[in-house]
Amino acid sequence: MTFEEASKRVKELTELLERYNYEYYVLNQSSIDDAEFDRLMGELKMLELEYPALQSKNSPTQRVGGEVQSEFKKIPHKRLMLSLGNVFNDDEMRDFDRRLRDILHVDQIRYVGEMKIDGLGMSLIYENGELQYAVTRGDGNMGEDVTSNVITIRSIPAHVKEMRPFEVRGEVYMPKASLESVNIQRSLNGEPEFANCRNAAAGSIRTLDPKVAASRKLEAYWYYLVNSRELGEHIHSNSLDYLDELGFRTNHERRVLNGVEEVIAYMHEYAEKRDSLDYDIDGLVFKVDNLDLYDSLGYTAKEPRWAIAYKFPPKEVSTKLLDIVLTIGRTGRVTPNAILEPVRVAGSTVQRATLNNEDFIKEKGLMIGDIIGLHKAADVIPEVTEPIVSRRDGTQTPWIMPETCPVCGHALTRVKNIHYCLNEDCDSRKIEGMIHFASRNAMDIDGMGESVVEEFFAEGFLHKIPDIFRISDHAEEIKALDGWSDKSMNSLIDAIEVSKTRSLERLLFGLGIKEVGEKLAKTLAKRFKNLDVFKDLKEEDITVIKDVGPVAAKSVVDYFHDEKNLQAIEELREYHVNFDYLGTDTLDVNSYFYGKTIVLTGTLSRYSRDEMTDILEGIGAKVSGSVSKNTDIVIAGPGAGSKLEKAQKLGVEVMDEEEAINHLARTGK
């Protein structure tokens, strides 16, 4: 067989096997028997062995698992993968609907109701009809390339008829039956069982061995065609139908719902049906069906306004409250925690639950030895509901808040309803501070989680944050500890080196400055650009920033006037930790768009709406969803409608995308 003949046959076999995979894994039917499928697969494997150049990363042969990987590559999302807001009952759902109707000035909204699969969020990118890569949600900005594992899910199309680039998002999950068989095998192998379907799916996708992922029998549902409008689809439910046509597996429990009362009926229906499904759901998702309304509805800082998640009421169990112990956080906050008789709730075994503060315990009337109610808030966080007073037998004892820190013995201070340990040398505060510094949303030091920090502190390798950057000095001692090797030590050292390059906002957040969360850290980093600037700031320099109050401003100024903190910062400098803001969205007062209110309408070709919005806001413009007398410029692409007409009536400046890009080019964007 010549190379050309082999290439033609590989193409034929690939198309046949993909069609049979689609029939079996999506349509639940098959036009051939297993023996014939195996014969065709064997022929393709032989041809790929004989002609390695003909093997594609998306070949059907790779769906049984390729080579073991050394690590997952980080990939930025072209468009943020945002989380959804939540509602928990009928009234909250009606309030959500009312807010949307008020924004849109309509009497009724058409929604699409869908299952909220309890799995792992995933994004697939296609170009020229071929799957390019699959990326986890990650932190919404950055995910991990898990293509080699995701391609083992045979219902996912490797090739599609749509040649234009597009992105589809969905959820990878483990069916209940798969979890049962996997756990049986793990038990026989002496391995710990997976607590629930979600943990099993996440663990399977993040294994470095694709053959392991392939053996887990994962599945996926796809629920969002990200660039629908660019492909000519303006209705969400129609875009899901189009995904069906392309060969994607979408969930047909979905339903178009006219108005909020149909939404609520759907909520009640699936609260009853959820246990009968062959996969776990922790709620439902409702999206506005008309995609053209999304621009008007817009986004909050963290979530889109055009969609909401309804979380099912949590399932409650009972267990015994064995004790109440205190934990001390990085800011010194003292939190009581319930130690419970182990009990299984919502798919996992729970032994601890936070009790918030002393007043919470008093209001609940909890006593040591009580039988208490327990559920998982939003099916995630264990929460004690109340004592079952009728089951008290006289052996229960009251709990009294200690007067001193259980870790360092320092007197506790009560501020409003919260107790604090104000001793900055408290070991617990130091440990929690270093855990926070290394966490994903701060300096993101892979391999330095809670247990590692605690172990290194106990061994004397860590005392304060800068010690993290000299951990290599203890490499030989660490490798002598259980569970450590040359490979794991080198991986940790590499991760620490990479963390030195993080942008300023990560460092600001990681330092654990009181009142400075992720959002404020980024605001401050964008404003002041370098860590050294903070040493000379006054409170009034910070309070002039929109939405930054005097409490946060004082906290920042106090932090950078504390000698201990300044010494730590100098130590970080010695280890070449980056002090600069690395973002590209520096304001340009000379830009044509600086300070102007801009509306985008129609279809943009070079940039998506979200990308253009980010660029414009990054150079000091404000992007609005509606045209008014306050609008300065409308950027209109093909298909622009009522917004363009309104702009022309009001005499607002209108330009096309090419003209806008020319202006941006003059600002270096």
XYZ file of C-alpha atoms in Angstrom:
669
model
C 0.000 0.000 0.000
C 1.380 3.401 -0.974
C 1.375 6.358 1.410
C -1.417 7.986 -0.627
C -3.526 4.813 -0.436
C -2.870 4.517 3.293
C -3.816 8.177 3.828
C -7.105 7.655 1.970
C -7.903 4.506 3.985
C -7.059 6.217 7.306
C -9.501 8.995 6.389
C -12.215 6.438 5.539
C -11.667 4.477 8.750
C -11.648 7.638 10.855
C -14.967 8.781 9.384
C -16.532 5.335 9.877
C -15.359 4.967 13.484
C -16.457 8.486 14.392
C -19.888 7.797 12.924
C -20.204 4.551 14.893
C -19.006 6.290 18.072
C -21.691 8.954 17.552
C -24.390 6.344 17.031
C -23.379 4.384 20.126
C -22.426 7.125 22.611
C -24.834 9.915 21.598
C -27.803 8.197 19.921
C -27.627 5.020 22.079
C -27.872 2.797 19.026
C -25.444 1.012 16.726
C -25.515 -0.157 13.123
C -22.593 -2.604 13.559
C -21.633 -5.182 16.187
C -18.651 -4.916 18.550
C -16.544 -7.365 16.557
C -16.802 -5.279 13.380
C -16.000 -2.087 15.304
C -12.929 -3.746 16.836
C -11.794 -4.987 13.417
C -11.960 -1.483 11.928
C -10.177 -0.024 14.970
C -7.445 -2.666 14.636
C -6.949 -1.849 10.967
C -6.592 1.861 11.772
C -4.054 1.113 14.537
C -1.958 -0.988 12.153
C -1.939 1.739 9.496
C -0.935 4.384 12.057
C 1.903 2.157 13.284
C 3.110 1.636 9.721
C 2.670 5.310 8.773
C 3.160 7.395 11.976
C 2.729 10.653 10.053
C -0.923 9.725 9.503
C -1.755 9.579 13.210
C -3.717 12.625 14.412
C -4.082 13.699 18.036
C -7.847 13.340 17.418
C -7.633 9.864 15.921
C -10.206 7.345 17.208
C -7.229 5.252 18.364
C -6.309 7.956 20.882
C -9.664 7.614 22.598
C -8.378 4.651 24.548
C -5.649 6.850 26.029
C -2.329 8.130 24.730
C 1.031 8.620 26.426
C 1.403 9.620 30.072
C 1.912 13.390 30.408
C 4.407 15.179 32.648
C 2.135 18.155 33.388
C -0.856 20.148 32.148
C -0.156 23.319 30.186
C -1.940 26.486 31.329
C -4.150 28.141 28.702
C -5.921 31.514 29.064
C -9.610 31.585 28.179
C -10.412 33.872 25.256
C -13.607 34.771 27.093
C -13.966 34.510 30.846
C -15.703 31.413 32.196
C -17.838 33.162 34.790
C -19.737 31.556 37.611
C -23.510 32.067 37.980
C -25.490 33.795 40.673
C -27.790 31.611 42.764
C -31.404 31.612 43.864
C -32.770 29.184 46.441
C -36.566 29.493 46.326
C -39.564 30.671 44.313
C -39.527 34.236 45.672
C -35.860 34.742 44.836
C -36.511 33.441 41.331
C -39.373 35.910 40.925
C -37.108 38.725 42.151
C -34.470 37.740 39.575
C -37.074 37.755 36.805
C -38.432 41.139 37.937
C -34.958 42.718 37.837
C -34.452 41.521 34.265
C -37.878 42.728 33.144
C -37.174 46.131 34.690
C -33.909 46.410 32.749
C -35.496 45.282 29.471
C -38.845 47.086 29.990
C -40.846 43.975 29.047
C -43.725 42.110 30.659
C -42.411 38.590 30.116
C -39.101 36.880 29.339
C -38.570 33.574 27.573
C -36.011 31.354 29.331
C -34.361 28.002 28.706
C -34.279 25.657 31.709
C -31.393 23.168 31.861
C -29.888 20.640 34.260
C -27.015 21.884 36.428
C -24.724 18.879 36.114
C -22.488 18.251 39.116
C -19.234 17.748 37.229
C -16.214 19.605 35.897
C -16.676 22.700 33.717
C -14.980 22.361 30.336
C -14.369 24.404 27.185
C -13.741 22.918 23.715
C -12.126 24.984 20.950
C -12.672 24.031 17.298
C -11.020 25.430 14.177
C -11.352 24.246 10.581
C -13.753 21.545 11.730
C -11.301 19.920 14.150
C -10.995 19.897 17.937
C -7.939 21.961 18.864
C -7.933 21.666 22.624
C -10.057 21.145 25.739
C -9.517 23.428 28.734
C -10.782 23.222 32.313
C -12.565 26.201 33.838
C -9.702 26.839 36.289
C -10.142 30.242 37.904
C -12.273 31.512 35.010
C -9.335 33.375 33.460
C -6.876 30.523 33.066
C -7.492 26.793 32.704
C -5.495 23.648 32.007
C -5.109 21.881 28.676
C -6.619 18.424 29.279
C -7.236 17.527 25.630
C -5.535 14.130 25.833
C -7.936 13.072 28.606
C -11.093 14.671 27.243
C -10.644 13.063 23.829
C -11.057 9.669 25.544
C -14.749 10.592 26.051
C -16.108 9.012 22.906
C -19.282 11.084 22.626
C -17.194 14.235 22.011
C -16.782 14.894 18.282
C -13.165 15.197 17.141
C -14.332 16.550 13.774
C -17.410 18.605 12.853
C -18.888 20.021 9.674
C -18.690 23.630 10.960
C -15.442 25.053 9.566
C -15.652 28.460 11.239
C -13.848 28.733 14.608
C -16.100 28.289 17.636
C -16.065 27.458 21.332
C -18.511 25.203 23.139
C -18.794 24.864 26.904
C -20.238 22.130 29.029
C -19.733 19.752 31.895
C -17.721 16.549 32.064
C -19.240 14.171 34.582
C -19.211 10.601 35.793
C -22.533 8.744 35.511
C -23.776 7.133 38.719
C -23.287 3.636 37.287
C -19.669 4.437 36.359
C -18.973 5.692 39.881
C -20.303 2.465 41.338
C -18.120 0.240 39.113
C -15.015 2.451 39.568
C -15.400 2.370 43.352
C -15.804 -1.411 43.357
C -12.522 -1.697 41.453
C -10.770 0.828 43.704
C -11.935 -1.063 46.775
C -10.553 -4.342 45.350
C -7.249 -2.552 44.667
C -7.073 -1.221 48.222
C -7.523 2.372 46.992
C -9.808 4.936 48.670
C -13.215 5.211 47.018
C -14.340 8.433 45.349
C -16.752 10.358 47.577
C -19.081 11.394 44.752
C -19.461 11.693 40.990
C -18.029 15.195 40.850
C -14.821 14.304 42.682
C -14.448 11.231 40.496
C -14.838 13.250 37.280
C -12.396 15.945 38.404
C -9.843 13.377 39.549
C -10.159 11.444 36.290
C -9.729 14.472 34.040
C -6.731 15.710 36.038
C -4.849 12.419 35.990
C -1.655 12.614 33.940
C -2.322 9.206 32.399
C -4.965 9.319 29.626
C -5.405 5.543 29.846
C -6.679 5.981 33.409
C -9.086 8.700 32.232
C -10.307 6.418 29.445
C -11.015 3.594 31.907
C -13.294 5.765 34.054
C -16.167 5.892 31.495
C -16.770 9.635 31.774
C -19.465 11.491 29.852
C -20.194 15.100 28.960
C -23.110 17.390 28.181
C -22.622 20.636 26.236
C -24.799 23.604 27.113
C -23.403 26.792 25.574
C -22.177 27.738 22.101
C -20.094 30.736 23.127
C -19.978 32.568 19.799
C -23.499 31.662 18.653
C -24.267 35.063 17.163
C -21.067 35.071 15.129
C -22.333 31.828 13.604
C -25.753 33.336 12.894
C -27.650 31.833 15.859
C -29.465 34.474 17.944
C -31.629 32.159 20.079
C -29.971 30.024 22.752
C -32.351 27.058 22.376
C -31.718 27.057 18.607
C -27.962 27.090 19.200
C -28.336 23.939 21.325
C -30.257 22.318 18.474
C -27.371 23.299 16.184
C -24.910 21.623 18.571
C -27.056 18.487 18.223
C -26.677 18.755 14.435
C -22.906 19.056 14.775
C -22.785 15.830 16.792
C -22.481 17.182 20.318
C -24.296 15.511 23.172
C -26.733 18.038 24.652
C -29.170 17.404 27.471
C -32.716 16.968 26.235
C -34.228 17.495 29.659
C -33.969 21.194 28.701
C -37.126 23.167 28.062
C -38.116 26.569 26.668
C -40.144 28.371 29.355
C -42.379 31.358 28.796
C -42.297 33.533 31.882
C -41.284 33.016 35.479
C -44.264 30.866 36.494
C -43.275 28.207 33.953
C -39.729 28.465 35.335
C -40.975 27.811 38.862
C -43.080 24.837 37.734
C -39.954 23.395 36.077
C -38.019 23.936 39.343
C -40.587 21.954 41.306
C -40.770 19.203 38.684
C -37.028 18.501 38.716
C -36.678 18.814 42.476
C -38.799 15.638 42.449
C -37.113 14.022 39.410
C -33.449 14.655 40.305
C -32.868 11.309 42.017
C -34.246 9.385 39.026
C -31.603 10.790 36.653
C -28.524 8.658 35.917
C -26.204 11.577 36.760
C -25.928 13.980 39.682
C -27.402 17.469 39.446
C -27.178 20.054 42.200
C -29.704 22.419 40.687
C -31.022 23.941 37.479
C -29.811 26.753 35.229
C -32.063 29.303 33.575
C -30.828 31.457 30.687
C -32.583 34.177 28.739
C -33.316 32.530 25.386
C -32.810 35.616 23.205
C -29.043 36.072 22.880
C -29.467 39.609 21.514
C -30.690 40.718 24.949
C -27.416 39.742 26.631
C -25.721 43.043 25.778
C -28.484 45.057 27.422
C -28.486 42.841 30.512
C -24.710 42.826 30.844
C -22.641 41.458 33.715
C -21.884 42.099 37.346
C -18.245 41.888 38.485
C -18.443 38.096 38.740
C -21.430 36.793 36.829
C -23.729 37.373 33.847
C -27.132 38.944 34.525
C -28.811 36.884 31.808
C -28.527 33.547 33.627
C -29.130 32.225 37.123
C -28.673 28.919 38.936
C -31.425 27.530 41.129
C -29.942 25.402 43.911
C -32.088 22.594 45.273
C -32.965 22.644 48.969
C -30.226 20.685 50.764
C -30.869 17.181 52.051
C -30.613 16.972 55.830
C -29.245 14.156 58.012
C -28.635 13.859 61.749
C -25.415 13.098 63.642
C -23.780 13.683 67.020
C -21.889 16.850 68.006
C -18.789 15.390 69.691
C -16.902 18.615 70.419
C -16.354 22.245 69.412
C -12.790 23.359 68.637
C -11.333 26.701 67.555
C -9.282 27.472 64.444
C -7.276 30.685 63.991
C -7.155 32.275 60.526
C -4.411 34.410 58.969
C -6.051 37.655 60.162
C -6.404 36.250 63.677
C -10.113 35.558 63.298
C -11.250 32.767 65.616
C -13.789 30.313 64.203
C -15.532 27.585 66.248
C -15.842 24.274 64.403
C -18.113 21.333 65.121
C -16.426 17.939 65.437
C -19.052 15.445 64.334
C -19.639 11.738 64.412
C -18.847 10.909 60.732
C -21.966 10.936 58.570
C -22.563 10.740 54.824
C -24.435 13.699 53.343
C -24.868 14.773 49.698
C -22.283 12.311 48.420
C -19.425 12.667 50.930
C -18.545 11.854 54.529
C -18.597 14.874 56.848
C -16.724 15.057 60.163
C -16.450 18.833 60.665
C -18.584 21.913 60.081
C -17.983 25.596 60.780
C -20.109 27.207 63.490
C -19.242 30.808 62.479
C -18.957 32.462 65.905
C -19.990 32.309 69.577
C -23.348 33.995 68.957
C -24.241 31.424 66.277
C -23.741 28.626 68.821
C -25.822 30.423 71.460
C -28.644 31.241 69.047
C -28.816 27.603 67.931
C -28.690 26.451 71.556
C -26.050 23.819 70.764
C -24.584 21.591 73.474
C -21.735 19.093 73.330
C -23.274 15.645 72.879
C -26.377 16.919 71.032
C -27.862 15.067 68.083
C -27.962 17.811 65.465
C -29.373 18.351 61.995
C -26.797 18.706 59.201
C -27.023 19.581 55.540
C -24.768 20.938 52.826
C -25.522 24.539 51.945
C -25.737 24.688 48.128
C -24.869 20.950 48.220
C -21.267 21.914 49.063
C -20.615 23.430 52.511
C -21.544 21.377 55.620
C -23.883 23.409 57.824
C -25.355 22.608 61.238
C -29.053 23.476 61.355
C -30.253 22.917 64.927
C -30.107 20.530 67.890
C -32.780 17.852 68.088
C -33.874 18.738 71.619
C -36.237 15.769 71.903
C -33.215 13.420 71.760
C -31.362 14.930 74.740
C -30.787 12.455 77.569
C -29.074 14.619 80.208
C -25.492 13.815 79.180
C -25.154 16.988 77.064
C -22.923 19.815 78.351
C -22.851 23.543 77.489
C -19.926 24.938 75.504
C -18.170 28.065 76.774
C -16.019 30.303 74.550
C -12.378 30.150 75.757
C -10.739 33.405 76.848
C -7.335 32.588 75.334
C -6.031 31.386 71.966
C -5.735 27.577 71.940
C -2.558 27.822 69.847
C -0.460 30.586 71.445
C -2.281 31.295 74.729
C -2.731 34.990 73.903
C -5.913 36.620 75.265
C -8.745 36.712 72.711
C -10.372 40.031 71.776
C -14.019 40.329 70.751
C -14.888 42.845 68.017
C -18.657 42.979 67.484
C -19.584 39.269 67.267
C -16.153 37.955 66.181
C -13.234 36.903 68.383
C -9.635 37.545 67.315
C -6.181 36.467 68.394
C -4.181 39.677 67.965
C -0.817 38.008 68.470
C 0.960 38.321 65.102
C 3.436 35.648 66.198
C 0.681 33.068 66.700
C 1.793 29.921 64.857
C -1.679 29.339 63.430
C -1.815 32.840 61.922
C 1.618 32.353 60.354
C 0.655 29.002 58.842
C -2.661 30.283 57.471
C -0.891 33.340 56.036
C 1.585 31.182 54.115
C -1.185 28.861 52.893
C -3.038 31.917 51.592
C 0.103 33.340 49.950
C 0.700 30.090 48.023
C -2.982 29.562 47.110
C -4.282 29.451 43.543
C -5.805 32.935 43.487
C -2.703 34.493 45.076
C 0.805 33.357 44.026
C -0.470 29.986 42.757
C 2.448 27.804 43.930
C 1.496 24.350 42.695
C 2.398 21.685 45.256
C 2.409 23.985 48.279
C -1.012 23.308 49.709
C -2.253 23.291 53.265
C -0.697 19.990 54.349
C 2.712 20.849 52.842
C 2.860 24.243 54.559
C 1.861 22.655 57.878
C 4.502 19.932 57.480
C 7.272 22.388 56.552
C 6.332 24.658 59.463
C 6.415 21.745 61.892
C 9.834 20.709 60.555
C 11.156 24.251 60.979
C 11.645 24.977 57.265
C 9.027 27.775 57.192
C 8.449 30.561 59.698
C 7.215 33.435 57.513
C 6.267 34.135 53.876
C 9.775 34.948 52.534
C 10.965 31.527 53.748
C 8.976 30.003 50.881
C 11.551 31.385 48.447
C 14.455 29.730 50.246
C 12.856 26.321 50.633
C 15.496 24.876 48.264
C 17.996 25.341 51.113
C 16.194 22.437 52.828
C 15.874 20.233 49.741
C 17.894 17.304 51.093
C 16.059 17.345 54.433
C 12.682 17.479 52.681
C 13.538 14.569 50.367
C 14.191 12.491 53.486
C 10.548 12.976 54.566
C 7.847 10.447 53.671
C 6.260 11.097 50.300
C 9.041 13.315 48.914
C 11.464 12.516 46.096
C 13.849 14.293 43.731
C 11.001 14.725 41.248
C 8.466 16.200 43.695
C 11.116 18.453 45.247
C 12.233 19.753 41.851
C 8.613 20.342 40.818
C 8.006 22.419 43.940
C 11.181 24.455 43.403
C 10.142 25.099 39.784
C 6.657 26.188 40.904
C 8.162 28.609 43.430
C 10.418 30.081 40.736
C 7.457 30.565 38.398
C 5.489 32.309 41.168
C 8.139 35.052 41.310
C 6.909 36.259 37.921
C 3.274 36.817 38.967
C 1.774 40.258 38.456
C 1.532 42.760 41.328
C -2.158 42.133 42.065
C -1.388 38.496 42.922
C 1.348 39.574 45.336
C -0.865 42.232 46.960
C -3.629 39.699 47.509
C -1.169 37.055 48.711
C 0.348 39.314 51.363
C -2.930 39.015 53.246
C -3.502 42.726 53.850
C -6.693 43.125 55.857
C -9.672 44.299 53.738
C -7.765 43.640 50.472
C -9.492 40.927 48.461
C -8.813 39.899 44.860
C -10.824 42.697 43.291
C -9.320 45.497 45.394
C -5.814 44.059 44.902
C -6.235 44.335 41.143
C -7.685 47.844 41.411
C -4.731 48.988 43.521
C -2.185 47.274 41.275
C -3.609 48.884 38.137
C -3.653 52.281 39.846
C -0.205 52.362 41.453
C 1.756 49.939 39.217
C 4.620 49.046 41.629
C 4.763 47.747 45.200
C 7.280 50.372 46.330
C 4.759 53.146 45.638
C 2.581 51.872 48.491
C 5.159 52.843 51.129
C 4.523 56.539 50.474
C 0.739 56.464 50.070
C -1.620 58.356 52.352
C -5.205 57.310 53.009
C -6.547 60.112 50.813
C -4.484 58.759 47.876
C -6.505 55.546 48.104
C -9.990 56.777 49.010
C -10.123 58.840 45.783
C -10.427 55.504 43.951
C -14.034 54.617 43.178
C -15.604 52.145 45.643
C -12.598 52.148 48.016
C -13.646 53.217 51.517
C -11.692 54.635 54.462
C -11.467 51.303 56.338
C -9.680 49.575 53.448
C -7.491 52.636 52.807
C -6.362 52.764 56.458
C -5.624 49.040 56.431
C -3.385 49.388 53.361
C -1.509 52.402 54.750
C -1.051 50.706 58.142
C 0.327 47.580 56.475
C 3.007 49.491 54.578
C 4.042 51.452 57.681
C 4.656 48.325 59.757
C 8.389 47.599 60.085
C 7.858 43.832 60.129
C 5.985 43.976 56.856
C 8.562 46.262 55.259
C 11.320 43.856 56.268
C 9.406 40.959 54.679
C 8.983 42.993 51.484
C 12.747 43.638 51.340
C 13.358 39.916 51.712
C 10.989 39.250 48.822
C 12.944 41.770 46.749
C 16.177 39.880 47.507
C 14.587 36.769 46.026
C 13.618 38.705 42.861
C 9.871 38.480 43.383
C 8.179 40.709 40.811
C 6.824 43.995 42.237
C 5.310 45.379 38.997
C 1.807 45.305 37.562
C 2.071 43.275 34.363
C -1.391 43.987 32.947
C -1.654 45.544 29.512
C -4.686 47.669 30.324
C -2.833 50.858 31.230
C -5.008 53.945 30.762
C -4.068 56.145 27.808
C -5.366 59.701 28.257
C -4.391 60.460 24.661
C -6.581 57.725 23.265
C -9.509 58.801 21.103
C -11.770 56.717 23.354
C -10.441 57.815 26.757
C -13.256 58.966 29.064
C -15.991 58.353 26.481
C -19.122 56.229 26.802
C -19.302 53.675 23.989
C -21.970 51.241 22.822
C -21.187 48.163 20.696
C -23.846 46.847 18.337
C -24.075 44.431 15.434
C -21.551 41.689 14.626
C -17.863 42.378 15.174
C -15.436 40.273 13.140
C -11.905 40.914 14.418
C -12.728 40.942 18.128
C -15.604 39.464 20.082
C -17.860 41.841 22.033
C -16.179 40.805 25.287
C -12.687 41.302 23.876
C -13.534 44.742 22.468
C -15.112 45.713 25.773
C -11.964 44.700 27.664
C -9.757 46.696 25.276
C -11.894 49.843 25.471
C -12.264 49.748 29.241
C -8.528 49.111 29.491
C -7.747 52.443 27.834
C -10.200 54.422 29.926
C -13.517 54.189 28.077
C -16.852 53.145 29.548
C -18.793 50.525 27.583
C -22.571 50.663 27.970
C -25.283 48.280 26.835
C -27.777 50.946 25.736
C -27.761 54.149 23.698
C -28.765 57.389 25.421
C -28.036 61.111 25.265
C -24.925 60.354 27.341
C -23.485 58.024 24.693
C -20.437 59.436 22.893
C -19.744 56.771 20.258
C -21.516 53.761 18.770
C -19.309 51.128 17.129
C -21.606 49.331 14.697
C -20.975 46.081 12.855
C -23.130 44.284 10.265
C -26.621 43.526 11.528
C -26.800 46.585 13.782
C -30.440 47.456 14.429
C -32.353 49.590 16.916
C -29.267 50.838 18.753
C -27.809 52.201 15.526
C -31.120 53.829 14.607
C -31.379 55.458 18.024
C -27.787 56.720 17.802
C -28.491 58.309 14.429
C -31.626 60.010 15.775
C -29.691 61.395 18.751
C -26.798 62.529 16.576
C -24.312 60.223 18.335
C -21.019 59.594 16.530
C -21.105 56.238 14.704
C -18.112 54.302 13.375
C -17.546 50.817 12.034
C -15.170 48.275 13.483
C -12.358 49.090 11.034
C -12.390 52.771 11.997
C -12.397 51.847 15.690
C -9.421 49.534 15.184
C -7.550 52.327 13.406
C -8.049 54.548 16.458
C -6.918 51.710 18.727
C -3.814 51.156 16.614
C -2.767 54.743 17.291
C -2.852 53.947 21.039
C -0.763 50.811 20.613
C -3.688 48.467 21.315
